[in-house]
Every structure is written in structure tokens, then in C-alpha cells.
């Protein structure tokens, strides 16, 4: 039975991972540590509440004494580090929190793991520090270049990807220098339930429902490799089970799309679903298909993101060969599941849009005074 600390478990991928893990490994202990930034959402963890194997702790990965205490008192043997500032646009507007959490926070987490698992009360116990990273550390590809492999040199271009690259190097160094049992995964763009609606797919979905413009940065021809979030979770599970310590594994969807094609596909899907369901048209009267119009009429080209990477693509051959990793979800099925989830969970995204998702939980915990 594994005993996990899942950092950033109230975020998009972290929450999906918690649900995945409790489903696939019933009986394992799952302790979530999350500081509940704007991106953390307790409503995303609601399905885990009441499970005796799950515990939520409100705290920061940079709080080394707290992490050491949790590792000791819970006898934890595994850390899966999702906690991060994750949005490129925010990193351009204000890089400081990216440095604080992604670099300094990850380093404090490493120090806590070393203090307990290598030097302290857990000395000698089998352990694993898994660090969740991104393909963005490899920089940008031209259309004809081969996809990123684990040996592609790092060339991060945004403050976000530079901070993730720094954290990857720190994780590597704690293995090489101190012998901490680490693994790292670099994954492509995820989509699925519980994604904060500042990222492309949920933003476009919700804007279509409201009949609002769909902002396309630049010429819309930037390419991303999209992966359904559960396939990412399965990839991490395989790395924890079969991965070699000190190694890096790329996880991807083999599913490259230009942004304009993704948005056009979503428009077509929404038109089809609303057209076939009068109740949906009544629920969302401003969505174009409710009045016989096309959602792609909302597409609006806007100023490009500064330093916008042209193309990301992942070569997952190593994960396939060494771990038996293969994405289970096709894009067609994954995107339909995602749209269905957003339609069935309107209160979740409405609370995110009006900001009440934080206020309610924090007020319950701290008696009305916000503490962030
Ligand atoms: P997210 O922004 O949705 O969630 C991040 C979570 O971390 C939030 O719950 C937030 O409250 C928490 N957090 C932030 N700072 C913290 C701190 N100092 N201490 C404790 N908790 C803190 O992010 P996501 O999209 O779920 O991404 C999770 C991880 O996966 C990140 O490390 C990201 O770099 C990586 N990743 C994301 C993608 C993607 O497409 N979203 C792709 C590849 C890799
Ligand atoms: P995003 O979801 O922010 O992920 P990342 O920047 O980490 O890849 O963006 C995905 C792509 O979509 C990226 O090329 C930027 C583009 N994009 C838009 O064109 N419009 C938008 O409103 C957003 C949020 C993103």
C-alpha cells in the first residue's frame, strides 16, 4: 500500500489524479497539500470527501517544516508534485509567483523529502519523489522538426517554462548529488474535467455557451499536442510503478492540432449538441446554435501572446517501450466527455467565474476571514 503526498491536488490535473488514484488504488493513503491559489478549488475535490483514505491539508509546498511534519506523521513514502503556477499568460504579466512556487517551493519540498527520507526518521525507507513537468521546457518546434524526446536540450521561452525548467534541474540534482529517488515526467497540453476556464479549451467552451468572442492569439496556427487528463494520470501511475529512479519520461497524446482547428472543432461540436437538444438551447439562449447561427461566427483574432511558442509535440517512444504507456482516449471521445462534463457541472464553472468558489470554502474554514 502506497502513502502519497499529492501537492497541488486542488488544481486541474492534481484533482483528476486524486480521483484516479482513489479509484484505481483503493486502500492507499492520499494526503493533498494545496495552498489554494486562484487555481485551487475545493469543489474539484468534493468526490473524495468522506473517503477515509483521503485527507486535505491547506498549506504551501514552500513550508518545509509543514511538509516534514506531514511526511513523518503520515508515514508517507511518495510525493507527486503537481503544485505550480501554470498559466503562461499570467507568467508574462507577473513572473514572481512562478519563481516563488515553481523554483523555491519545489526546492523546499526537495529539502523536506531529503530531511525525512535520507537524513531523518524515514532514513532508508523506499521512497519516490515524482515531479510533474511540462513539454514547454524544451522550447518551440518548427513544423518539420521531430517531436521532443527526453534528450532534447532545454530551451524554455516563457517565465513559466523557465521556472519549470529550473525545478526539473533541481529535482535531477537531488538524485545525482544526494541519492533522492526521483522521477520526472514532461507532458503535453492536458484537457478534461475541472480545468480552470482561463485555459484554451474550457475558455472557448464557456464563451460559446454565452455567445462571447472566442479569442485566437496571432494567426491561430500555433500547434499543441493535446492529451486527455486521465491518460496523463495513468502515465504517472506507470512511472511510479515501473519507472527507474533518476529517469525522465515524456508523456504525450500523439495528437497535434493548430489552435484554430481546435476552436473550430469545438464550435462544430457545440452546434451539433445544442442543435440536437432543445433543453440545452433553452439553458443557454445566447449560444449561437440556440438561434440557428454558427458558433464559429464568434471567432475573433486578437494580438498574439508575447514570445508565443509555435509548436509543441511529444515523442513518447521511451514511455511506450519502458512503461507500456499508450493514451487510452482518442481526441474525439475525450473532447465529447469534456464537453459533457462542463454541461453537467455548470455550478462548478459558474462559481469559478464569479469567484465564489474560494470565498465559501475559506469562510467555512476560517470563520469568514479570508486567509490566502
Ligand atoms: P493548476 O494551475 O490547475 O493547479 C495548480 C495547483 O497548485 C492549484 O491547486 C494551486 O492552488 C496549487 N498551488 C500553487 N502554488 C502552490 C504552493 N506554493 N503550494 C501548494 N499548492 C500550490 O495546474 P495544472 O494545470 O493542474 O498543472 C499541474 C502541474 O502539471 C503543474 O506542475 C504544471 O506545470 C504541469 N503540467 C500541466 C499541463 C497542462 O496542460 N495543464 C501540462 C503539462 C504539465
Ligand atoms: P493555453 O491553454 O494557455 O496553454 P499553453 O499556453 O500552456 O499551451 O493555450 C493553448 C494555446 O492556445 C496556446 O497556443 C495559446 C492559445 N490561446 C489562444 O489562442 N486564445 C486564448 O484565449 C488562450 C487562453 C490560449
Coordinates of C-alpha atoms and ligand atoms in Angstrom, one line a residue:
X1 CA 0.0 0.0 0.0
X2 CA 1.5 3.3 -1.1
X3 CA 1.2 6.5 1.0
X4 CA 1.1 9.6 -1.2
X5 CA 1.5 13.3 -0.7
X6 CA -0.2 14.9 -3.7
X7 CA 0.8 18.6 -3.9
X8 CA -1.4 20.9 -5.9
X9 CA -4.2 18.3 -5.6
X10 CA -6.9 21.0 -5.8
X11 CA -5.8 22.1 -9.2
X12 CA -6.9 20.7 -12.6
X13 CA -4.6 17.7 -13.1
X14 CA -4.0 17.2 -9.4
X15 CA -7.7 16.8 -8.6
X16 CA -8.1 14.4 -11.5
X17 CA -5.1 12.5 -10.2
X18 CA -6.6 12.2 -6.7
X19 CA -9.9 10.8 -8.1
X20 CA -7.9 8.5 -10.4
X21 CA -5.8 7.2 -7.6
X22 CA -8.6 6.6 -5.1
X23 CA -10.5 4.7 -7.8
X24 CA -7.5 2.6 -9.0
X25 CA -5.7 2.1 -5.7
X26 CA -8.4 1.8 -3.1
X27 CA -6.7 1.5 0.3
X28 CA -3.7 3.7 -0.5
X29 CA -3.4 6.8 1.6
X30 CA -3.7 10.1 -0.3
X31 CA -2.8 13.3 1.5
X32 CA -3.3 16.5 -0.6
X33 CA -1.3 19.6 0.2
X34 CA -2.5 22.7 -1.6
X35 CA -2.2 26.4 -0.8
X36 CA -5.5 27.2 -2.7
X37 CA -4.2 29.9 -5.0
X38 CA -6.8 31.3 -7.5
X39 CA -6.3 27.9 -9.4
X40 CA -7.0 25.6 -6.5
X41 CA -10.7 24.7 -6.0
X42 CA -12.0 22.6 -3.1
X43 CA -15.1 21.8 -5.2
X44 CA -12.9 19.8 -7.5
X45 CA -12.0 17.5 -4.6
X46 CA -15.6 17.1 -3.4
X47 CA -15.9 13.5 -4.8
X48 CA -13.0 12.5 -2.4
X49 CA -14.6 13.9 0.7
X50 CA -15.7 11.3 3.2
X51 CA -13.2 8.8 1.9
X52 CA -11.3 7.6 5.0
X53 CA -8.1 7.2 2.9
X54 CA -8.1 10.9 1.9
X55 CA -7.0 14.0 3.8
X56 CA -6.7 17.6 2.7
X57 CA -4.2 20.0 4.2
X58 CA -4.3 23.7 3.4
X59 CA -0.6 24.7 3.1
X60 CA 2.3 25.7 0.9
X61 CA 4.9 23.4 -0.6
X62 CA 7.4 26.1 0.4
X63 CA 6.6 25.4 4.1
X64 CA 9.4 22.9 4.8
X65 CA 8.5 22.3 8.5
X66 CA 4.9 21.5 7.5
X67 CA 5.9 19.1 4.7
X68 CA 8.4 17.4 7.1
X69 CA 5.7 17.0 9.7
X70 CA 3.3 15.5 7.1
X71 CA 5.8 13.1 5.8
X72 CA 6.6 11.9 9.3
X73 CA 3.2 11.8 11.0
X74 CA 1.5 10.2 8.0
X75 CA 4.5 7.8 7.2
X76 CA 4.3 9.0 3.5
X77 CA 6.6 7.2 1.0
X78 CA 5.7 9.0 -2.2
X79 CA 5.4 12.7 -3.3
X80 CA 3.7 13.6 -6.6
X81 CA 4.4 17.3 -7.1
X82 CA 1.7 19.0 -9.2
X83 CA 1.8 22.3 -7.2
X84 CA 2.8 25.1 -9.5
X85 CA 1.8 28.4 -11.1
X86 CA 0.8 27.0 -14.5
X87 CA -0.6 29.7 -16.8
X88 CA 1.8 31.2 -19.4
X89 CA -0.2 34.4 -19.9
X90 CA 0.0 35.1 -16.1
X91 CA 3.7 34.4 -16.1
X92 CA 4.1 37.1 -18.8
X93 CA 2.1 39.6 -16.8
X94 CA 3.8 38.8 -13.4
X95 CA 6.5 36.2 -13.2
X96 CA 7.3 36.5 -9.4
X97 CA 4.8 33.8 -8.1
X98 CA 6.2 31.4 -10.7
X99 CA 9.7 31.8 -9.2
X100 CA 8.4 31.5 -5.7
X101 CA 6.4 28.4 -6.1
X102 CA 7.9 26.6 -9.1
X103 CA 11.5 27.1 -8.2
X104 CA 11.8 28.0 -4.5
X105 CA 8.7 26.0 -3.5
X106 CA 9.9 22.9 -5.3
X107 CA 13.3 23.3 -3.7
X108 CA 11.8 23.4 -0.2
X109 CA 9.8 20.3 -1.0
X110 CA 13.0 18.6 -2.1
X111 CA 14.7 19.7 1.1
X112 CA 11.9 18.3 3.2
X113 CA 12.0 15.0 1.4
X114 CA 15.7 14.8 1.9
X115 CA 15.5 15.7 5.6
X116 CA 13.0 12.9 6.3
X117 CA 13.7 10.2 3.8
X118 CA 17.5 10.4 3.6
X119 CA 18.6 12.1 6.8
X120 CA 15.8 11.7 9.3
X121 CA 13.1 9.4 10.8
X122 CA 12.3 7.8 7.4
X123 CA 16.0 7.1 6.6
X124 CA 16.5 4.1 4.5
X125 CA 12.8 3.6 3.7
X126 CA 11.9 3.1 0.0
X127 CA 10.6 6.4 -1.3
X128 CA 9.8 8.3 -4.5
X129 CA 9.7 12.0 -5.4
X130 CA 7.8 12.3 -8.7
X131 CA 8.0 15.7 -10.3
X132 CA 5.3 16.7 -12.8
X133 CA 6.7 18.9 -15.5
X134 CA 5.8 20.1 -19.0
X135 CA 6.9 19.8 -22.6
X136 CA 7.3 23.6 -22.7
X137 CA 10.8 23.3 -21.1
X138 CA 12.0 22.1 -24.5
X139 CA 11.1 25.4 -26.2
X140 CA 9.4 25.7 -29.6
X141 CA 9.5 23.4 -32.7
X142 CA 9.3 24.4 -36.3
X143 CA 6.7 22.5 -38.4
X144 CA 9.2 20.0 -39.8
X145 CA 11.3 19.3 -36.6
X146 CA 10.9 15.9 -34.9
X147 CA 8.9 15.9 -31.6
X148 CA 10.6 16.5 -28.3
X149 CA 12.3 13.5 -26.8
X150 CA 13.8 13.1 -23.3
X151 CA 17.2 14.1 -24.8
X152 CA 16.0 17.3 -26.5
X153 CA 18.1 20.2 -24.9
X154 CA 16.1 22.5 -22.7
X155 CA 15.2 25.9 -24.3
X156 CA 12.4 27.4 -22.2
X157 CA 10.9 30.6 -23.6
X158 CA 8.4 32.0 -21.1
X159 CA 8.8 32.8 -17.4
X160 CA 6.5 29.8 -16.8
X161 CA 8.5 27.3 -18.8
X162 CA 11.8 28.7 -17.4
X163 CA 10.6 28.3 -13.9
X164 CA 9.5 24.7 -14.6
X165 CA 12.9 24.0 -16.3
X166 CA 14.7 25.3 -13.2
X167 CA 12.6 23.0 -11.0
X168 CA 13.4 20.0 -13.2
X169 CA 17.1 20.7 -12.8
X170 CA 16.8 20.9 -9.1
X171 CA 14.9 17.6 -8.9
X172 CA 17.6 16.0 -11.1
X173 CA 20.4 17.4 -8.9
X174 CA 18.8 16.0 -5.7
X175 CA 19.1 12.5 -7.2
X176 CA 22.6 12.9 -8.6
X177 CA 24.0 14.6 -5.5
X178 CA 22.1 13.2 -2.6
X179 CA 20.6 10.0 -4.0
X180 CA 17.0 11.0 -3.6
X181 CA 14.8 8.6 -5.6
X182 CA 13.3 11.0 -8.1
X183 CA 11.4 10.6 -11.4
X184 CA 10.2 13.4 -13.7
X185 CA 7.5 13.5 -16.4
X186 CA 7.3 16.1 -19.1
X187 CA 3.8 16.1 -20.5
X188 CA 2.0 17.9 -23.3
X189 CA -1.2 20.1 -23.0
X190 CA -4.0 18.4 -21.0
X191 CA -7.7 18.9 -21.3
X192 CA -10.6 17.4 -19.4
X193 CA -12.9 18.0 -16.3
X194 CA -12.0 20.6 -13.7
X195 CA -9.8 22.7 -15.9
X196 CA -9.8 26.4 -14.9
X197 CA -11.5 28.4 -17.6
X198 CA -8.5 30.6 -18.4
X199 CA -7.0 27.8 -20.5
X200 CA -8.0 27.5 -24.2
X201 CA -10.5 24.6 -24.2
X202 CA -12.7 25.5 -21.2
X203 CA -12.5 29.2 -22.0
X204 CA -13.7 28.6 -25.6
X205 CA -16.5 26.2 -24.4
X206 CA -17.9 28.6 -21.8
X207 CA -17.6 31.6 -24.2
X208 CA -19.6 29.6 -26.9
X209 CA -22.3 28.9 -24.3
X210 CA -22.5 32.7 -23.6
X211 CA -22.2 33.8 -27.2
X212 CA -19.0 35.7 -26.3
X213 CA -16.0 36.2 -28.7
X214 CA -13.5 33.3 -29.0
X215 CA -10.0 35.0 -28.8
X216 CA -7.5 33.4 -31.1
X217 CA -3.9 34.7 -30.5
X218 CA -2.0 35.7 -33.6
X219 CA -2.7 33.7 -36.7
X220 CA -4.2 30.7 -34.8
X221 CA -1.6 28.3 -36.4
X222 CA 0.3 27.5 -33.2
X223 CA 0.3 23.8 -32.6
X224 CA -0.2 21.9 -29.3
X225 CA -0.3 18.1 -28.6
X226 CA -3.5 17.5 -26.6
X227 CA -3.9 14.7 -24.1
X228 CA -6.9 13.7 -22.1
X229 CA -6.1 14.3 -18.4
X230 CA -6.8 10.7 -17.3
X231 CA -4.1 9.5 -19.7
X232 CA -1.6 11.8 -18.0
X233 CA -2.7 10.3 -14.6
X234 CA -2.2 6.8 -16.0
X235 CA 1.2 7.7 -17.3
X236 CA 2.3 9.0 -13.8
X237 CA 0.9 5.8 -12.3
X238 CA 3.1 3.7 -14.7
X239 CA 6.1 5.8 -13.9
X240 CA 5.6 5.3 -10.1
X241 CA 5.2 1.5 -10.7
X242 CA 7.8 0.8 -13.4
X243 CA 9.9 4.0 -13.8
X244 CA 13.6 3.9 -13.0
X245 CA 14.7 6.5 -10.4
X246 CA 16.7 9.4 -11.9
X247 CA 14.9 9.0 -15.2
X248 CA 12.7 11.4 -17.2
X249 CA 9.7 10.2 -19.2
X250 CA 7.8 12.2 -21.8
X251 CA 4.0 11.7 -21.9
X252 CA 2.0 12.9 -24.9
X253 CA -1.1 12.4 -26.9
X254 CA 0.3 12.0 -30.4
X255 CA -2.4 14.4 -31.2
X256 CA -1.2 17.7 -32.8
X257 CA -3.7 20.4 -33.6
X258 CA -3.5 24.0 -34.6
X259 CA -5.4 26.3 -32.2
X260 CA -7.8 27.4 -34.9
X261 CA -8.6 23.8 -35.7
X262 CA -9.3 23.0 -32.1
X263 CA -11.6 26.0 -31.7
X264 CA -13.4 25.3 -35.0
X265 CA -13.9 21.6 -33.9
X266 CA -15.3 22.8 -30.6
X267 CA -17.7 25.2 -32.4
X268 CA -19.0 22.3 -34.6
X269 CA -19.4 20.0 -31.6
X270 CA -21.4 22.6 -29.6
X271 CA -23.6 23.5 -32.6
X272 CA -24.3 19.8 -33.1
X273 CA -25.1 19.2 -29.4
X274 CA -27.2 22.3 -28.9
X275 CA -29.0 21.7 -32.3
X276 CA -30.0 18.2 -31.1
X277 CA -31.2 19.2 -27.7
X278 CA -33.9 21.8 -27.2
X279 CA -33.3 21.8 -23.4
X280 CA -29.7 22.9 -24.0
X281 CA -30.8 25.7 -26.3
X282 CA -33.2 26.9 -23.6
X283 CA -30.5 26.7 -20.9
X284 CA -28.0 28.7 -23.0
X285 CA -30.1 31.1 -25.1
X286 CA -27.1 33.2 -26.1
X287 CA -25.2 30.3 -27.6
X288 CA -25.3 30.8 -31.5
X289 CA -26.9 27.4 -32.2
X290 CA -29.9 28.4 -30.0
X291 CA -30.9 30.8 -32.7
X292 CA -29.8 28.8 -35.7
X293 CA -26.4 30.6 -36.0
X294 CA -22.9 29.0 -36.1
X295 CA -20.5 29.3 -33.2
X296 CA -17.5 29.8 -35.4
X297 CA -19.0 33.3 -36.1
X298 CA -17.7 34.2 -32.6
X299 CA -14.0 33.5 -33.6
X300 CA -12.0 36.7 -33.1
X301 CA -8.3 37.1 -33.9
X302 CA -6.5 39.1 -31.2
X303 CA -3.0 40.3 -30.5
X304 CA -0.5 37.5 -30.2
X305 CA 0.9 36.3 -26.9
X306 CA 4.5 37.7 -26.4
X307 CA 7.1 35.1 -27.2
X308 CA 4.3 32.6 -28.3
X309 CA 5.9 29.2 -28.9
X310 CA 4.9 27.9 -32.3
X311 CA 4.7 24.2 -31.9
X312 CA 4.9 21.6 -29.1
X313 CA 4.9 17.8 -29.8
X314 CA 5.9 14.9 -27.7
X315 CA 7.8 11.7 -28.7
X316 CA 6.6 9.2 -26.1
X317 CA 8.6 6.3 -27.5
X318 CA 10.6 5.8 -24.3
X319 CA 7.4 5.7 -22.1
X320 CA 5.8 3.3 -24.6
X321 CA 8.9 1.0 -24.7
X322 CA 9.8 1.0 -20.9
X323 CA 6.4 1.5 -19.3
X324 CA 3.9 0.2 -21.8
X325 CA 2.3 3.7 -21.9
X326 CA -0.3 4.4 -24.6
X327 CA -3.0 7.0 -24.4
X328 CA -6.4 5.2 -24.0
X329 CA -8.7 8.1 -25.0
X330 CA -8.9 9.4 -28.6
X331 CA -9.4 13.1 -29.0
X332 CA -12.9 12.6 -30.4
X333 CA -14.0 10.7 -27.3
X334 CA -12.1 12.8 -24.9
X335 CA -13.4 16.1 -26.1
X336 CA -17.0 14.8 -26.0
X337 CA -16.5 13.6 -22.4
X338 CA -15.1 17.0 -21.6
X339 CA -17.9 19.0 -23.1
X340 CA -20.4 16.7 -21.4
X341 CA -18.7 17.3 -18.1
X342 CA -18.8 21.1 -18.4
X343 CA -22.5 20.9 -19.4
X344 CA -23.3 18.7 -16.4
X345 CA -21.3 20.7 -14.0
X346 CA -22.4 24.3 -14.6
X347 CA -22.4 25.2 -10.8
X348 CA -18.6 24.3 -10.7
X349 CA -17.6 26.8 -13.5
X350 CA -20.2 29.4 -12.5
X351 CA -18.6 29.5 -9.1
X352 CA -15.2 29.9 -10.7
X353 CA -16.4 32.7 -12.9
X354 CA -17.9 34.7 -10.1
X355 CA -15.1 34.0 -7.6
X356 CA -17.4 32.4 -5.0
X357 CA -15.6 29.0 -5.1
X358 CA -12.9 30.3 -2.8
X359 CA -14.9 32.6 -0.5
X360 CA -17.3 29.8 0.6
X361 CA -14.7 27.2 1.5
X362 CA -12.3 29.7 3.2
X363 CA -15.2 31.2 5.1
X364 CA -16.2 27.8 6.4
X365 CA -12.7 27.0 7.5
X366 CA -11.6 30.4 8.9
X367 CA -14.9 31.8 10.1
X368 CA -15.5 34.4 7.4
X369 CA -12.0 36.0 7.3
X370 CA -10.2 35.2 4.1
X371 CA -6.8 33.6 4.6
X372 CA -4.7 33.1 1.5
Ligands
LIG1 P1 -3.4 24.3 -11.9 O1 -2.9 25.7 -12.1 O2 -4.7 24.0 -12.4 O3 -3.2 23.9 -10.4 C1 -2.1 24.2 -9.6 C2 -2.5 23.8 -8.2 O4 -1.3 24.0 -7.4 C3 -3.6 24.7 -7.6 O5 -4.5 23.9 -6.9 C4 -2.9 25.6 -6.7 O6 -3.7 26.1 -5.6 C5 -1.7 24.8 -6.2 N1 -0.5 25.6 -5.8 C6 0.0 26.6 -6.4 N2 1.0 27.1 -5.7 C7 1.2 26.3 -4.6 C8 2.0 26.3 -3.5 N3 3.0 27.2 -3.3 N4 1.9 25.3 -2.5 C9 0.8 24.4 -2.6 N5 0.0 24.4 -3.7 C10 0.1 25.3 -4.6 O7 -2.3 23.5 -12.7 P2 -2.5 22.2 -13.6 O8 -2.8 22.5 -15.0 O9 -3.3 21.2 -12.8 O10 -1.0 21.7 -13.7 C11 -0.4 20.8 -12.6 C12 1.0 20.5 -12.9 O11 1.2 19.9 -14.2 C13 1.9 21.8 -13.0 O12 3.1 21.5 -12.4 C14 2.1 22.0 -14.5 O13 3.3 22.7 -14.7 C15 2.1 20.6 -15.0 N6 1.6 20.5 -16.4 C16 0.4 21.0 -16.8 C17 -0.1 20.8 -18.1 C18 -1.4 21.3 -18.5 O14 -1.8 21.2 -19.7 N7 -2.3 21.9 -17.6 C19 0.7 20.1 -19.0 C20 1.9 19.5 -18.5 C21 2.3 19.7 -17.2
LIG2 P1 -3.1 27.5 -23.0 O1 -4.4 26.7 -22.8 O2 -2.9 28.8 -22.3 O3 -1.9 26.5 -22.8 P2 -0.3 26.7 -23.2 O4 0.0 28.1 -23.4 O5 0.3 26.2 -21.9 O6 0.0 25.9 -24.4 O7 -3.1 27.9 -24.6 C1 -3.1 26.9 -25.6 C2 -2.9 27.6 -26.9 O8 -4.0 28.4 -27.2 C3 -1.7 28.5 -26.9 O9 -1.0 28.4 -28.2 C4 -2.3 29.9 -26.7 C5 -3.6 29.7 -27.4 N1 -4.7 30.6 -26.8 C6 -5.5 31.4 -27.6 O10 -5.3 31.4 -28.9 N2 -6.5 32.1 -27.1 C7 -6.8 32.0 -25.7 O11 -7.7 32.7 -25.2 C8 -6.0 31.2 -24.9 C9 -6.2 31.1 -23.4 C10 -4.9 30.5 -25.5

